[in-house]
Amino acid sequence: MSLQLIGLTKRFGDVTAVDGVHLAVDQGELLAVVGPSGCGKTTLIRMIAGLETPDEGRVLIRGRDATHLPPERRNVSIVFQNFALFPQMTVAENVAYGLRWRRLDRAERQRRVTEMLEMVGLSSLRHRRPHQLSAGQQQRAALARALAPQPETLLLDEPLSALDADLRERLRLEIRRIQKELGITTILVTHDQEEALGIADRVAVMNQGRLVQVGRPWEVYDAPATPFVARFIGKGTLVEAKAGPAGAELKGLGPVPAGHVPPRFRSAGRALVLIRPEAVRLLEDGGPPRSFSNPSEAPETPERPASPAPGLHFTAELEDVTFAGQAGMVHLRAGELRLIAFCPGHLTARLKPRAGSRLACFVPYDALRWVDPGADRPAAGDSQQG
Amino acid sequence: MPRFLFNLHRKGAPPLPGQHGSGARPRPQWSAWLLAALPALFLAFFFYLPILEVLSRGFRQPGAGFSLAVVRGLLADPYIQRLIRFTSMQALASAGLSALIGVPLAYLLARKEFPGRRLASALTMVPFVLPTITVALGFMLMYGTNGWFTRAFRWLTGSELRILHSLWAILLAHAFYNAPVVARVVQAAWEQVDPHLEESARVLGATPWGVFRDVTLPTILPAVLSGTALAFIYCFMSFPIVLALGGARYSTLEVEIYTQVHVLWDYETGAALAAIQATLSLAFVYAMLKLQGDAGLAGLARSSLRRMRRTPVWEGKPGAGPVLTAAFMLFAAVFFLGPIAAVVWHSLRNPGGGLGLDGYARILSVQHSATVGNTPLSAVANSLRFGAFASLIAVALGGAFSYSTLRIRLLRRTWLEILALAPIAVSSVALGFGALLAFRKEPFTAIPPDWRVILIHAALGFPFVVRSVRPVLANLDRSLGEAARTLGAGPLKAFCTVELPLIAGGVFVALTLAFGISVSEMSATMMLARPSLVTMPVGVYRFLSSREFQAASAMAVLLILVTGGAFLLIEGASRWIQRARDSEPPRQNRARGGQRG
């Protein structure tokens, strides 16, 4: 266990920024902490770095209690959102800064600086000052500076949010490559779920100072533990449902037989059902159930009869179609309910003129994700939310 | 105890695992608190204690406890009533005049381009360091019966101009001093007016005057008001100008306090007057801060990356505009440079006629001068020594204050900042008098007389240090220091290697201001020091009182050179540091330089 947080709590006046967080991070793991802005994720890593003192709880680094160690004695590096490069120093001086306070001879120090700059591809810019670098280069320099002292843990505080989309994607992969290469335990804080799901080994979703779900990216996406996670991670629609021993009734979409409702929701009475865009299939209206949206059942081969699994059939009004490269997004309205469906990019042109018409839709029962509507509320006995 | 209080926020919360674990008690940051405690103790002993001494003495009857009898008796006195009325009225008129000159000056500096604009802009800083007594001397030499301006006026119009022994002399001298203050505040606001606002108004069909009235004026008005209010407060507390130019006819509260204490030896009346004065000026400052807090419009309208282009003064349609601009520039040149020129000229003019350096020989002599009360050279030496020590103390403590109030969350309080800025709001005559009273008690008697002056000068410079260091420090990205900490530097190392180099400019400005304030300070020094402890401004005043204009002028020129020189030196040094910091590495620098050339 490389890093362990035990009941970490931090309050600023009346606001509880971080509320009893327990978390364990393995050696060499990349953990992404995601959440909306103001959810406490930055405060959390600032406590790990020693830049804030927790009101309660402990921080263990390699099993040692580091709760009250000053930042310079934790061997934890941080890359800030704005990179925080020292403007009065060159790139090489910035990278060398962390080595200055360690007992290293000149040659060794130079060697490490060169090595780091090579790793991030900035060797030719070592004598530039930060303001002479592009945003992407600044990001790399900040990463090199953070890694130079060989920290046990690397903290990345929204490291890519100051960059534009294209660069962000490229650097995201590069960070992952370097992190793997060095095998360094890393915590990445971000509000960008795509970033988190894209490169993390595990994702921790945070809301209002609490950790609401921790798991591998696909788990968090596929089985959100609370309505908040369902809304925050990925796209989709949450549908209210009444559940009973005989099955459930999805508001506006129809019944679901008892066999397809998880047992614990059958007794709960109420449930929320998450419908992801990829779960919704569009069928040619009136005709046999041919799918628009699933490439394997593409209408180019209309002869092939679709034999869908049991699921919800309903019609919806086609409101709008947006095109975004490889995939398009179809906005649907079924009564009061708004749904989103994916469709292959090349089909958007065929669907677009049909805006306003009605389409037959199909959602397999096993693609429904059941969420406890009460899961966001804090545990009983805690008056935090009143 | 605090943990217990905090826990009240979570009623009935079950204890979390690890909550009662080891090491959960925050370790107090002793060094940080020490940093906060030093300036607090300093201000308490060398500003608040003397002020309280004055106030408590003023609101007390001899032999009795707290009483308003003395103050009430004074307030009922028609002479004192007239005095307070006059003090307020002259301050109001002076502030109005300052605004009248300062606002066009701000317009010129913010919107027009002309040769020497940068220099002129830098010179608006001078009033902070130009000793008031030299301005008073300059006015006597310029507008006196035989002053060059009076003679030029007589030669041009044939009529006699009587400025010197009228109220106008005081008002003009105050305007000389305060118009640049107004200009500086207004210029800053004017430069930040978003050009897009004005352009939008023009596109929507507004005339230039309409644009000014509807867009520009509302944006700069808060700055005009706060600049004028600042001028009012300075004029309300002005001492050397009224003392030197007011003569027997015009006296203000400040001068009256000085007269009561130093001429009539009536400490009771002096303290009561100082109490009245301090109460009034603190009320004015409070009202001003309140007004500034309410006038939030300027802050809302400044978020453009584009800057308005300055138009050269000679550009534009011929008409009343350029003529007015030229006339104003001529007026400003004569008004601001005339008195200084007169002082320089007179320092070289021998009483018997002809030019010479006799005046300078006089002020650098080591012979005891009955006029000065000591050797003139000792005045020069004292000023330099006081300035050096006072500015170092003020910068160290003001810096510590700024740092701790920004970085310790519990100390991030507006009222703390107001408490630290209070020395601006209290007259230095009252402070000097308070120190005189307070330092007669144990254990302060142990402080040597010259160190009393130094400490009071440091207290007077303290708020200016805070004003110039704190914004720089506040703008400094906190994550820089934090990054340094996580990279292994301790708090002190992180500060010295990362943060200090970045705020060096602000520290240099603070040093200049504190040095300039100490060197040009006269009021508190005259209240506090024995007659034999002389500084340069006091020397100027004593020469002036005995009508030795040449020696007074020579001393004034030296004083201007010292304060102005320090100002230019540090201004230059901070620019140089700025340039060195921003400059590219030598190799690329040359390549770029080649391209530019």
Short mmCIF file of C-alpha atoms in Angstrom, two decimals, chain A residues 6-7 9 11-12 14 19-20 22 46 49 51-53 55-58 65 67-68 70-72 76-78 80 82 84-89 97-98 100-102 127-129 131-132 145-146 149 381-383, chain B residues 3 6-7 9-14 16-19 21-27 409 477-491 493-494 497-499 501-502 580-585 587-588:
data_model
loop_
_atom_site.label_atom_id
_atom_site.label_comp_id
_atom_site.label_asym_id
_atom_site.label_seq_id
_atom_site.Cartn_x
_atom_site.Cartn_y
_atom_site.Cartn_z
CA ILE A 6 -8.00 7.42 6.87
CA GLY A 7 -11.09 9.46 7.65
CA THR A 9 -11.67 15.70 6.96
CA ARG A 11 -13.34 22.29 7.11
CA PHE A 12 -13.08 25.89 6.08
CA ASP A 14 -18.76 26.27 8.10
CA ASP A 19 -15.64 14.83 4.66
CA GLY A 20 -14.27 11.61 6.13
CA HIS A 22 -11.02 6.75 3.25
CA ARG A 46 -3.43 19.38 -1.01
CA ALA A 49 0.94 17.05 -0.32
CA LEU A 51 -0.24 22.02 1.86
CA GLU A 52 -3.31 21.81 4.09
CA THR A 53 -3.53 20.31 7.56
CA ASP A 55 -8.91 18.66 10.84
CA GLU A 56 -9.40 14.95 11.33
CA GLY A 57 -7.96 11.76 10.00
CA ARG A 58 -4.57 10.65 8.89
CA ASP A 65 2.02 8.61 9.46
CA THR A 67 -0.34 13.73 8.60
CA HIS A 68 1.74 16.51 10.11
CA PRO A 70 5.71 19.49 6.29
CA PRO A 71 5.46 19.25 2.48
CA GLU A 72 9.23 19.29 1.96
CA VAL A 76 5.37 13.93 -2.79
CA SER A 77 5.43 16.05 -5.94
CA ILE A 78 2.58 18.07 -7.34
CA PHE A 80 -0.60 22.43 -10.47
CA ASN A 82 -1.38 26.60 -13.84
CA ALA A 84 3.46 27.11 -11.23
CA LEU A 85 6.78 27.23 -13.05
CA PHE A 86 9.15 29.71 -11.42
CA PRO A 87 9.17 32.61 -13.90
CA GLN A 88 12.61 33.87 -12.90
CA MET A 89 14.29 30.55 -13.68
CA TYR A 97 15.10 23.12 -8.23
CA GLY A 98 13.92 20.00 -6.42
CA ARG A 100 18.94 21.55 -5.02
CA TRP A 101 17.74 20.45 -1.60
CA ARG A 102 18.97 16.87 -1.91
CA HIS A 127 17.54 27.55 -21.50
CA ARG A 128 14.15 29.11 -22.20
CA ARG A 129 12.14 30.81 -19.52
CA HIS A 131 6.90 32.53 -20.50
CA GLN A 132 8.70 31.64 -23.72
CA ARG A 145 10.27 19.33 -12.47
CA ALA A 146 7.87 17.27 -10.36
CA PRO A 149 13.48 14.42 -7.28
CA GLY A 381 -27.17 9.66 11.94
CA ASP A 382 -25.17 12.23 10.02
CA SER A 383 -26.80 15.63 10.02
CA ARG B 3 -11.40 21.12 17.82
CA PHE B 6 -15.56 22.71 15.37
CA ASN B 7 -17.08 19.41 16.31
CA HIS B 9 -20.97 21.52 13.49
CA ARG B 10 -21.57 17.82 13.24
CA LYS B 11 -24.28 17.11 15.76
CA GLY B 12 -24.41 13.43 16.63
CA ALA B 13 -21.89 12.39 14.03
CA PRO B 14 -20.45 9.01 14.83
CA LEU B 16 -14.93 8.15 12.13
CA PRO B 17 -12.33 5.46 12.18
CA GLY B 18 -8.95 7.04 12.63
CA GLN B 19 -10.44 10.22 14.01
CA GLY B 21 -5.77 8.21 15.98
CA SER B 22 -2.34 9.48 16.71
CA GLY B 23 -0.99 12.76 15.41
CA ALA B 24 -4.36 14.24 14.61
CA ARG B 25 -3.67 17.42 16.55
CA PRO B 26 -2.44 20.18 14.21
CA ARG B 27 1.03 21.36 15.02
CA ARG B 409 -5.99 31.97 7.12
CA ASP B 477 0.70 32.86 -7.42
CA ARG B 478 0.56 30.89 -4.17
CA SER B 479 1.23 27.65 -5.95
CA LEU B 480 4.79 28.82 -6.74
CA GLY B 481 5.75 28.69 -3.08
CA GLU B 482 3.81 25.49 -2.61
CA ALA B 483 5.54 23.87 -5.57
CA ALA B 484 8.87 24.83 -4.03
CA ARG B 485 7.81 23.27 -0.73
CA THR B 486 6.77 19.96 -2.31
CA LEU B 487 10.08 19.93 -4.18
CA GLY B 488 11.91 19.82 -0.87
CA ALA B 489 12.58 23.44 0.11
CA GLY B 490 11.77 24.44 3.68
CA PRO B 491 9.52 27.48 4.27
CA LYS B 493 14.33 28.47 1.57
CA ALA B 494 11.17 28.45 -0.54
CA THR B 497 14.62 31.31 -3.64
CA VAL B 498 11.20 31.61 -5.25
CA GLU B 499 8.95 34.26 -3.76
CA PRO B 501 12.98 37.36 -6.17
CA LEU B 502 9.50 37.79 -7.62
CA ALA B 580 17.01 40.95 -15.88
CA ARG B 581 14.26 38.62 -14.78
CA ASP B 582 12.22 38.82 -17.96
CA SER B 583 15.16 38.79 -20.29
CA GLU B 584 15.82 35.84 -22.50
CA PRO B 585 18.97 33.77 -22.14
CA ARG B 587 22.25 33.60 -26.83
CA GLN B 588 18.66 34.02 -27.96
#
